[in-house]
Amino acid sequence: MPDNKEKYAKLQAAIEKHKGERGAVMPVLQEAMTIFGYVPQDVQEMIADGLGVTLSEVYGVSTFYSQFSLEPKGEHIIGVCLGTACYVKGSQKILDKLSEELKIEPGRTTADGLFSLNATRCLGACGLAPVMMIGEEVYGRLTPDQVPGILDKYRTAQ
Amino acid sequence: MELYRSHVLVCGGTGCSSSGSAKLIERFEDQLKEKGLDKEVKVVRTGCFGLCEAGPVVIVYPEGTFYSRVKVEDVDEIVSEHLLKGRKVQHLVYVDHKTHESSVQKSLSEIGFYKQQERVALRNCGVIDPENIDEYIAFDGYRALAKALTEMTPEQVIQEVLDSGLRGRGGAGFPTGKKWQFARASKAEHKYFVCNADEGDPGAFMDRSLLEGDPHAILEAMAIGGYAIGADEGWIYVRAEYPIAVKRLEKAIEQAHEYGLLGKNIFGTDFSFDIHIRLGAGAFVCGEETALMASIEGKRGEPRPKPPFPAVKGLFESPTNINNVETLGNIAQIILKGADWFKSIGIPTSTGTKVFALGGKINNTGLVEVPMGVKLRTIIEDIGGGIPNGKKFKAVQTGGPSGGCIPASLLDISVDYDSLTSVGAMMGSGGMIVMDEDNCMVDIARFFLDFTVDESCGKCTPCRIGTRRMLEILERITQGKGEEGDIEKLETLAENIKSSALCGLGQTAPNPVLSTIKFFRDEYEAHIKEKRCPAHHCQALLNYEITDACRGCTACARKCPVNAISGTVKQKHVIDTQKCIKCGNCMATCKFGAIIKK
Ligand SMILES: Cc1cc2nc3c(=O)[nH]c(=O)nc-3n(C[C@H](O)[C@H](O)[C@H](O)COP(=O)(O)O)c2cc1C
């Protein structure tokens, strides 16, 4: 796949850029996440080889931080804020509604690969609680009955 | 510099950006150009104004008119009425929740939300364009650094900070001057000055707003601190969830380099200082200083035992000083105005101000900065404007997952480090979440434990296993399966974890449980003994009932996902509690308020 070749070339460039830098594993993993959307084993192997560290060190880091995913994610990533301000204002109900609508548990991706559903940490937009994000878009002051309509926007955009 | 007759300040903080303030700026610029006003009126995207509840917020100077919840459609009216004809747009002006007074005749500082505040750390937030170093400089920016480097010895800088009584705003409240003394005393070739911008406390966004609204203030403070302790390199560790803050910091560092305010031989002295940014990757424990340093080193962010303290052996094995963002936000002002001025704010043991992120069940959600020692009641009732929807105040949670809940009976407590600790809560980093009668305190304790269990790094057993056991008990209780003796079990586990966990995360994790048991023991007992949730929150302990107010419209029966509601048209319906899954759809659907939770 030519598409993939390009991605690996980008990763190689990221490795070259950070090589020799102190603490390079995290920034390179972060770039790999942007390039691939997740960090499968071969990507981690390439990072380990490239930076001259062991695979177990890379794997140790990639599994420690919640930002790194070892599995591919859906096209639209939904994050429902479960920070305290959102929680006391009922964000659990928003998450439940999404779970019901998408027929998946939080942390999973729909079978069609369209949506991934996550419960996230505080997004720092507490003034708008309860809040969720779909991709970069922020939806605030939500009620559960707004959920289906919002999802439809992404479904019909296909 | 060009002169303008009016300035339109549009909030570019996270809250307002999320509700579309970028589109407002575009529209303002288009409209002003169209009306030929673009040489007379300047549009500025600022940092957070604090009153997120009213966002997106627009302020027009010189009048100081405060427009709230402004929509793109409203922009044309503000331009054609206010900016062209000088007539304020009455219906868009902010109305005080509590007094129902419009603020048309008032300037910003007279509005209830701002009246009792005192801005030191947030002084420039919402005032200057954070992406423009010239504006920061126009507001005394980098003057403190100049003063420190050219008129003071490092020891004098440390003495000033020590005399000011400034204590760390990151949670523990350790005197900042002392910390700098320790780091100065360590002899080494390289030292580091680290800024902790990890802000993991859920429901807190003080540091974020400061970074987004006034990034140069943090850079300036780091350079001053670097000079004081003898460091030549600074690191900012910032959450990946804060993209706007990261972007503005990067820009600020670049600008500071251009102006020679960072880099080699600053102000022609032999002091050189550089700052790097490192992004977190979503781990709460990385806010703990030893874990944070491990993370900057590119490792798993696991804490390690202290001593050795960072001042002796920190980042890359070198002496390191680490301070929180808000702590640093005070430094330049202390150097410029002096320790005595700073001490004149607040109370002797807690000097200066504290920024709080006020959220939850409160009218004016947002960011507030108050002198230490104000009454909690002032924050909740006067600044926060009280509880919405006529509900009753129940508790306020401070200190996040390490803190506790303060009940209504203690609302007159003074907000300072020691008073809050004395009632089992803590200052923490500044999250302040208000809860009303509908919030179940057992569930809140469960919520925080769920957080800690998820965020425990797993290195030490008390935290990894102990908090999980506590969570299991709390889950049982909220599901109506609580047993006699559970409260005592929780208390014993809590004490053991507190005394044996490796880092602050585990040592403080039981606090939310202990404080809710202390003040709301009756709620725990109602769950356990009577299988009842007094706040009507815990689903498993609820029953829905239809009252005589039912008109038999059948709306609820149609909405029920499990067909648990039966009845004939125009007659009172009934819910089969055996079938009911307690989703609450019926109650949300009923137009007559005929469905109640029991
Ligand atoms: C679990 C845990 C999380 C922490 N998170 C933060 C944080 O997000 N931000 C912060 O400034 N300090 C945090 N701290 C406190 C830091 O360890 C450290 O005390 C602080 O950065 C020192 O700065 P200060 O003296 O200026 O407050 C945390 C501590 C613990 C135990």
mmCIF file of C-alpha atoms and ligand atoms in Angstrom, chain B residues 168-172 174 179 196 198-201 207 284-285 287-289 322-325 327 503-505, ligand 1:
data_model
loop_
_atom_site.group_PDB
_atom_site.id
_atom_site.type_symbol
_atom_site.label_atom_id
_atom_site.label_comp_id
_atom_site.label_asym_id
_atom_site.label_seq_id
_atom_site.Cartn_x
_atom_site.Cartn_y
_atom_site.Cartn_z
ATOM 1 C CA GLY B 168 2.753 26.530 46.442
ATOM 2 C CA ARG B 169 -0.568 26.626 44.608
ATOM 3 C CA GLY B 170 -0.192 23.091 43.223
ATOM 4 C CA GLY B 171 -1.751 21.465 46.248
ATOM 5 C CA ALA B 172 0.688 20.937 49.083
ATOM 6 C CA PHE B 174 4.906 24.407 50.619
ATOM 7 C CA LYS B 179 12.032 25.424 48.023
ATOM 8 C CA ASN B 196 4.085 21.827 36.510
ATOM 9 C CA ASP B 198 -0.235 18.994 34.232
ATOM 10 C CA GLU B 199 -3.412 20.155 36.028
ATOM 11 C CA GLY B 200 -4.988 16.766 36.460
ATOM 12 C CA ASP B 201 -7.584 17.600 39.100
ATOM 13 C CA ASP B 207 -3.673 26.777 35.193
ATOM 14 C CA PHE B 284 -3.005 11.866 36.370
ATOM 15 C CA VAL B 285 -0.121 10.613 38.477
ATOM 16 C CA GLY B 287 1.219 15.705 38.153
ATOM 17 C CA GLU B 288 3.139 14.314 41.119
ATOM 18 C CA GLU B 289 6.598 15.845 40.902
ATOM 19 C CA ILE B 322 9.397 22.412 40.416
ATOM 20 C CA ASN B 323 6.531 24.858 40.777
ATOM 21 C CA ASN B 324 2.931 24.994 39.776
ATOM 22 C CA VAL B 325 1.685 27.414 37.083
ATOM 23 C CA THR B 327 2.514 29.798 41.961
ATOM 24 C CA CYS B 503 3.081 8.907 46.886
ATOM 25 C CA GLY B 504 0.573 11.668 47.402
ATOM 26 C CA LEU B 505 -1.910 9.985 45.071
HETATM 27 C C1 LIG C 1 -1.256 12.573 42.546
HETATM 28 C C2 LIG C 1 -0.722 13.962 42.525
HETATM 29 C C3 LIG C 1 -1.085 14.805 41.474
HETATM 30 C C4 LIG C 1 -0.602 16.102 41.412
HETATM 31 N N1 LIG C 1 -0.990 16.877 40.389
HETATM 32 C C5 LIG C 1 -0.511 18.138 40.306
HETATM 33 C C6 LIG C 1 -0.891 18.972 39.224
HETATM 34 O O1 LIG C 1 -1.673 18.583 38.356
HETATM 35 N N2 LIG C 1 -0.388 20.230 39.169
HETATM 36 C C7 LIG C 1 0.485 20.709 40.121
HETATM 37 O O2 LIG C 1 0.928 21.837 40.012
HETATM 38 N N3 LIG C 1 0.840 19.935 41.159
HETATM 39 C C8 LIG C 1 0.384 18.675 41.278
HETATM 40 N N4 LIG C 1 0.782 17.894 42.331
HETATM 41 C C9 LIG C 1 1.716 18.471 43.310
HETATM 42 C C10 LIG C 1 3.163 18.337 42.840
HETATM 43 O O3 LIG C 1 3.657 17.072 43.260
HETATM 44 C C11 LIG C 1 4.061 19.411 43.443
HETATM 45 O O4 LIG C 1 3.861 19.445 44.813
HETATM 46 C C12 LIG C 1 3.802 20.781 42.891
HETATM 47 O O5 LIG C 1 3.944 20.800 41.520
HETATM 48 C C13 LIG C 1 4.765 21.755 43.504
HETATM 49 O O6 LIG C 1 4.525 23.066 43.062
HETATM 50 P P1 LIG C 1 4.130 24.223 44.071
HETATM 51 O O7 LIG C 1 5.059 24.162 45.243
HETATM 52 O O8 LIG C 1 4.324 25.469 43.264
HETATM 53 O O9 LIG C 1 2.724 23.994 44.453
HETATM 54 C C14 LIG C 1 0.282 16.585 42.428
HETATM 55 C C15 LIG C 1 0.619 15.753 43.470
HETATM 56 C C16 LIG C 1 0.129 14.457 43.532
HETATM 57 C C17 LIG C 1 0.521 13.604 44.669
#
